[in-house]
Tab-separated table of N, CA and C in Angstrom:
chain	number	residue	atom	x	y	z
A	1	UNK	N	41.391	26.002	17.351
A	1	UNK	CA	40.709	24.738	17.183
A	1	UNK	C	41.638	23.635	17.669
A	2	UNK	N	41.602	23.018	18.577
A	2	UNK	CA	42.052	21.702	18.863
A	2	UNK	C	42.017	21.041	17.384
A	3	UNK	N	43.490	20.042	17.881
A	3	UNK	CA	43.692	19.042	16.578
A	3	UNK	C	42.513	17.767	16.352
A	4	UNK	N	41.921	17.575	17.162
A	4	UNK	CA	41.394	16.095	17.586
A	4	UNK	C	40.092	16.662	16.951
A	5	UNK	N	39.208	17.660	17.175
A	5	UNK	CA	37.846	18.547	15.906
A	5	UNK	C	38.139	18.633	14.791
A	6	UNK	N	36.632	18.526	14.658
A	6	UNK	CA	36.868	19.143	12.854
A	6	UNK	C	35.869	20.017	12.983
A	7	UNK	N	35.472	20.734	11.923
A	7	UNK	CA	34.775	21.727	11.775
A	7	UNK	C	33.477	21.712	11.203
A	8	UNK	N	33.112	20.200	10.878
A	8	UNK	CA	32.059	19.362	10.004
A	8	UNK	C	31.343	18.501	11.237
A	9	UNK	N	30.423	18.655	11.804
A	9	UNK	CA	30.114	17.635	12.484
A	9	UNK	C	29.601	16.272	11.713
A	10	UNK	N	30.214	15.593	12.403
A	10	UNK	CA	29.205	13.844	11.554
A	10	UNK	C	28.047	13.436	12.739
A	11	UNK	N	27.258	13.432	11.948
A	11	UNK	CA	25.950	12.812	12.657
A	11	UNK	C	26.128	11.616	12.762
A	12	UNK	N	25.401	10.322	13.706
A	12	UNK	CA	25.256	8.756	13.493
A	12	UNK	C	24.673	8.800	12.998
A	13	UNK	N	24.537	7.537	12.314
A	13	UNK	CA	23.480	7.078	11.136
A	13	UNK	C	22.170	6.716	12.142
A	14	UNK	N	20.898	7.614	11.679
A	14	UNK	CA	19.391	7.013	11.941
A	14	UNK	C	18.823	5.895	12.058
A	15	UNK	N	19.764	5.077	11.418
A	15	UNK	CA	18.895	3.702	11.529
A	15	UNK	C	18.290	3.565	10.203
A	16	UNK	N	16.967	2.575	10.890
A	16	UNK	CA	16.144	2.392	9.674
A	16	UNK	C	15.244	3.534	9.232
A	17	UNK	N	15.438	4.693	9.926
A	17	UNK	CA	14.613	5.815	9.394
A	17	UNK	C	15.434	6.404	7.829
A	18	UNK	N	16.379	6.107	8.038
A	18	UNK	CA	17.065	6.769	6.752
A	18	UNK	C	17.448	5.747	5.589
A	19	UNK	N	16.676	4.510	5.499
A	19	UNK	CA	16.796	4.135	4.242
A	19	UNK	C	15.555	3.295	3.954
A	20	UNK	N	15.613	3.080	2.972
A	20	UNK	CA	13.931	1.902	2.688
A	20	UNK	C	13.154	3.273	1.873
A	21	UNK	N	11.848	2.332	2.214
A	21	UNK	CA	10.805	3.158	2.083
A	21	UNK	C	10.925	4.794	2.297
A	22	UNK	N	11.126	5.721	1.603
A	22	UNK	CA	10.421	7.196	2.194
A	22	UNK	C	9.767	7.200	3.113
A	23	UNK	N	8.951	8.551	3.631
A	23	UNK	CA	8.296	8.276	4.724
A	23	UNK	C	6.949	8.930	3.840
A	24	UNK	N	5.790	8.469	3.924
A	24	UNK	CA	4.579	8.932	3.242
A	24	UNK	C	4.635	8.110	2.210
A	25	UNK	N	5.524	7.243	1.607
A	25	UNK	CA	5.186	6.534	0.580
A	25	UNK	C	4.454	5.207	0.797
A	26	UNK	N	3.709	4.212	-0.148
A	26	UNK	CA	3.485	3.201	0.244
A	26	UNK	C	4.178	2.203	-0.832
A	27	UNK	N	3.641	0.776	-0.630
A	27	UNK	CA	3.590	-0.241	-1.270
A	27	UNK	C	2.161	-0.912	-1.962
A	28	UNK	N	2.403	-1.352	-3.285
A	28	UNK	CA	1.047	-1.454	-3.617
A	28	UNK	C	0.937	-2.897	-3.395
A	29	UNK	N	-0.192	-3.736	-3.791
A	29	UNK	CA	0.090	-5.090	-4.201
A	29	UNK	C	0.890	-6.119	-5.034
A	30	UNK	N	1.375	-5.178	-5.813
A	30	UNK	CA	2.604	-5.567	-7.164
A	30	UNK	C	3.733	-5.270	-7.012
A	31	UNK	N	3.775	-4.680	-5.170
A	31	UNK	CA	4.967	-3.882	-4.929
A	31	UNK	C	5.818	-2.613	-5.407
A	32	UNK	N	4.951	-2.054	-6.298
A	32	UNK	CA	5.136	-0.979	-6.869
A	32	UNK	C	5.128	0.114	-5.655
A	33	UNK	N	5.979	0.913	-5.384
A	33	UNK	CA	6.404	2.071	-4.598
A	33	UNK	C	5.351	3.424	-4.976
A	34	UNK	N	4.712	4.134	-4.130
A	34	UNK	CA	4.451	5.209	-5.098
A	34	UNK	C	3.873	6.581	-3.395
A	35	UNK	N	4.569	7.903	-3.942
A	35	UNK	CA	4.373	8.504	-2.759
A	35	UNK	C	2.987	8.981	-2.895
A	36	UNK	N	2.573	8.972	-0.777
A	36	UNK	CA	1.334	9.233	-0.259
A	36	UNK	C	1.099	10.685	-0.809
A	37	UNK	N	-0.111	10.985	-1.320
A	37	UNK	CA	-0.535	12.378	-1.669
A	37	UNK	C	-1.460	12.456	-0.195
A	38	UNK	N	-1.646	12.137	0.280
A	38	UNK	CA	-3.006	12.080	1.398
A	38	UNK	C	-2.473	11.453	2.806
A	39	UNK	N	-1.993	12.433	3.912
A	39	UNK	CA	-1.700	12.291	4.650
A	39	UNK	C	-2.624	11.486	5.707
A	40	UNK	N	-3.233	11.525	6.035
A	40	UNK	CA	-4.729	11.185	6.412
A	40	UNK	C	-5.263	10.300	6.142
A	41	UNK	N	-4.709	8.875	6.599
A	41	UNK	CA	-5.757	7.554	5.882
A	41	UNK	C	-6.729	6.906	6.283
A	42	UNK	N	-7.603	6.922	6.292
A	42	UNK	CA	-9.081	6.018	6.452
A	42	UNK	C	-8.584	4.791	6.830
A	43	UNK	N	-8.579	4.067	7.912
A	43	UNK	CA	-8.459	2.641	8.147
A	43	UNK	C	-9.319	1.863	7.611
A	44	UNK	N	-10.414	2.290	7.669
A	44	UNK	CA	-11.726	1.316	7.052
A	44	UNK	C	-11.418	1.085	5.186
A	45	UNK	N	-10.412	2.010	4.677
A	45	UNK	CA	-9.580	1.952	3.457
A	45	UNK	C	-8.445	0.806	3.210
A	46	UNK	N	-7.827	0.761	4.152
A	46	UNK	CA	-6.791	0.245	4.108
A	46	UNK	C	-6.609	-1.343	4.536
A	47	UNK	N	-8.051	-1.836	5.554
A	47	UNK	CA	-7.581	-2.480	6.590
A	47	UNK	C	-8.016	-4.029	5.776
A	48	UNK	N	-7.507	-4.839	6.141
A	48	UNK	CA	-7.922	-5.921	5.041
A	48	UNK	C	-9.272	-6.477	4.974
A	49	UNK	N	-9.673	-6.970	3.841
A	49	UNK	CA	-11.176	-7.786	3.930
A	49	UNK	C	-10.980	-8.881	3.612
A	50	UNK	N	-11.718	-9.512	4.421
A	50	UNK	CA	-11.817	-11.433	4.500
A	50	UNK	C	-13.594	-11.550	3.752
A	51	UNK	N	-12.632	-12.435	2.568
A	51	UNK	CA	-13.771	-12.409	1.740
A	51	UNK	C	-14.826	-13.943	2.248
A	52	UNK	N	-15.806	-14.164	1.536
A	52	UNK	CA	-16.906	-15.255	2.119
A	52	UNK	C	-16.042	-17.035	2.118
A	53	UNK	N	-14.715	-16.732	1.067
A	53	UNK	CA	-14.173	-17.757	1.555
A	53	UNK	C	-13.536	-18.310	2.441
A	54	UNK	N	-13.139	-17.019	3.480
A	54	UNK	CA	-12.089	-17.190	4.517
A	54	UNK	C	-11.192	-16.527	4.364
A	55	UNK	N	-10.722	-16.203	3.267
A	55	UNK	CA	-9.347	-15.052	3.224
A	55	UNK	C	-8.527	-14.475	2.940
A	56	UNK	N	-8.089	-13.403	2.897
A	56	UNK	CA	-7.849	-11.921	2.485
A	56	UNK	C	-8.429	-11.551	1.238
A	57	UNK	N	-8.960	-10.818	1.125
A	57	UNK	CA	-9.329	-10.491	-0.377
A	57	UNK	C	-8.417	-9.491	-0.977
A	58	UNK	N	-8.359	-9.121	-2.253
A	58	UNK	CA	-7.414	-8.193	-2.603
A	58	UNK	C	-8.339	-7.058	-3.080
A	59	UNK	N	-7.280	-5.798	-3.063
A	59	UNK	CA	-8.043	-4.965	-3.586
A	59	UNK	C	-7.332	-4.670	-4.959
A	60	UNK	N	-8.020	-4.200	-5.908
A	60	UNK	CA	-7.989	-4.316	-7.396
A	60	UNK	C	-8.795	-2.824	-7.901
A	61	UNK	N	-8.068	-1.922	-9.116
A	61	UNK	CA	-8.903	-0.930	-9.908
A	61	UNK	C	-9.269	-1.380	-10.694
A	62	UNK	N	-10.470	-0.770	-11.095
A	62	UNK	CA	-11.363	-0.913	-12.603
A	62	UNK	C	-10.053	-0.193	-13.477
A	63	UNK	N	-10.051	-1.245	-14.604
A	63	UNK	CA	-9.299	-0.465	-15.551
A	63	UNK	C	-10.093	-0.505	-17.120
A	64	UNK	N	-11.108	-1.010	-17.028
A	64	UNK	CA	-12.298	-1.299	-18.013
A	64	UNK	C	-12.487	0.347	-18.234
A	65	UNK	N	-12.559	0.939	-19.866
A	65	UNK	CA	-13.325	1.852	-19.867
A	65	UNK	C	-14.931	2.303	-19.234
A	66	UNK	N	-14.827	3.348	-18.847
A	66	UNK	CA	-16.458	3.513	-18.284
A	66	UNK	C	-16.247	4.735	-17.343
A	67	UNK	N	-17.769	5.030	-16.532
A	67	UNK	CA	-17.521	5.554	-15.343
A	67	UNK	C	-16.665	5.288	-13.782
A	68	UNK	N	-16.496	3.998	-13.921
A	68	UNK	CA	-16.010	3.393	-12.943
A	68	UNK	C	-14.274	3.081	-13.176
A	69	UNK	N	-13.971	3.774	-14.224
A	69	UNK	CA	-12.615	3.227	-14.545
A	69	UNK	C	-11.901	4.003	-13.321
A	70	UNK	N	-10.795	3.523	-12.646
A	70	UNK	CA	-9.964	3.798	-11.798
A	70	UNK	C	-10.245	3.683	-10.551
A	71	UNK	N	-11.634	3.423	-9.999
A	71	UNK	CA	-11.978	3.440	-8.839
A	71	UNK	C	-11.461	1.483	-8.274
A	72	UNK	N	-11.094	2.175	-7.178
A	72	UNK	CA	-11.046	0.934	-6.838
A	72	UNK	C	-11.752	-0.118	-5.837
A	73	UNK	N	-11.693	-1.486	-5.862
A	73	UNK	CA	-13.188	-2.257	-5.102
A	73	UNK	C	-12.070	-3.454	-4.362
A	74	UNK	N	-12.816	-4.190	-3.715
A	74	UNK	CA	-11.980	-5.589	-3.009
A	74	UNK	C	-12.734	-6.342	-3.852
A	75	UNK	N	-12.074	-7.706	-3.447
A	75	UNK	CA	-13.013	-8.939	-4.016
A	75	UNK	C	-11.874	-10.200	-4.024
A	76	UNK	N	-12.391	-11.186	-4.138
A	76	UNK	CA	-12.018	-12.710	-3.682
A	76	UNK	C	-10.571	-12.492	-4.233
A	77	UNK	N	-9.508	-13.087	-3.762
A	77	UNK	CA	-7.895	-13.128	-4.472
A	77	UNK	C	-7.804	-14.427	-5.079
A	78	UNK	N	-8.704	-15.082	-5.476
A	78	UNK	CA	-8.440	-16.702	-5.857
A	78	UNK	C	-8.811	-15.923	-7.537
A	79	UNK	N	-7.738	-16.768	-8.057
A	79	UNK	CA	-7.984	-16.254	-9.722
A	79	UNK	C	-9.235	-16.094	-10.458
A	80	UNK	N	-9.372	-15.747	-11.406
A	80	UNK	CA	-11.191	-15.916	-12.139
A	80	UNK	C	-11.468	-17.328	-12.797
A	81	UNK	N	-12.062	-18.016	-13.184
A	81	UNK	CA	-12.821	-19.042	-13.360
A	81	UNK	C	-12.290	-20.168	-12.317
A	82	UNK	N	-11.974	-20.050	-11.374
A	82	UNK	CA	-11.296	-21.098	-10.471
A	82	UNK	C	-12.898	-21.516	-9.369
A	83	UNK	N	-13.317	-22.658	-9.618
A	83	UNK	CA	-14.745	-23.317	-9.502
A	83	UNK	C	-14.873	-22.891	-8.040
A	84	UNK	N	-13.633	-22.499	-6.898
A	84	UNK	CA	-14.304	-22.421	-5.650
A	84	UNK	C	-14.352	-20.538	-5.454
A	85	UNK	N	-13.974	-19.678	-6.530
A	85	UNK	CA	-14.090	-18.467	-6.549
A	85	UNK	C	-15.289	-18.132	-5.791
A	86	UNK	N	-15.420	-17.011	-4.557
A	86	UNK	CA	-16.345	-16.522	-4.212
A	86	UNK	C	-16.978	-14.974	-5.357
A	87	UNK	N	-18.097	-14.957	-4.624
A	87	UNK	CA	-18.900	-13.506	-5.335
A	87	UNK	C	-18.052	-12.531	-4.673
A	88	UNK	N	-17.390	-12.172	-3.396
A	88	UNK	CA	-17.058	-11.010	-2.361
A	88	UNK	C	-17.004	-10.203	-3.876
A	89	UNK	N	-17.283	-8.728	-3.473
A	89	UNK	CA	-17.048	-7.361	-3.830
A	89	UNK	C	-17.729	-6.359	-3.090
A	90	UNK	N	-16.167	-5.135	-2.947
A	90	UNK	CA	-16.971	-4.137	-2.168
A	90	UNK	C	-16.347	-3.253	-2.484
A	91	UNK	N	-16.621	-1.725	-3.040
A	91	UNK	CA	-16.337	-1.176	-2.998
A	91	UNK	C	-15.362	-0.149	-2.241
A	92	UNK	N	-13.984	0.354	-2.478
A	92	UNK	CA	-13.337	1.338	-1.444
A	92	UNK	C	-13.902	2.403	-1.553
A	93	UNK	N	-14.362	2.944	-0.352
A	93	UNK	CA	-15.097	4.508	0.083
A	93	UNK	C	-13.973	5.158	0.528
């Protein structure tokens, strides 16, 4: 073995592939981290909705007991009783 080797190769560092985010994980709206179970995403899922006021709506789960608990819908991001609140809601398919 030459003096100047070692017997360990060192890799360069990746970049930004090797820190941050995982890969398959996302970000929620609260910024909560949480990994992708579902490789495969629906754009028409993901992609933003502009609600009847002009814009972005958020998406939000039912957390109300019921049938509908956990599913999740879009709808206006302006707080609740705020007088220029739109109706928007739509369900995520």
């Amino acid at each position: 073995m030459d003096p100047g080797t070692s017997s360990t190769a060192t890799r360069p560092s990746r970049g930004r592939g090797s820190r941050g985010r995982p890969r398959g994980s996302r970000v929620d709206s609260r910024g909560n981290r949480s990994a992708s179970t579902n490789l495969s995403t629906d754009v028409s899922n993901t992609a933003p909705r502009v609600c009847v006021c002009g814009i972005n709506a958020v998406q939000r789960t039912v957390l109300k007991e019921g049938p509908n608990k956990g599913k999740k819908f879009w709808c206006c991001s302006k707080p609740m009783g705020q007088p220029d609140k739109c109706n928007f809601f739509e369900w995520v398919v």
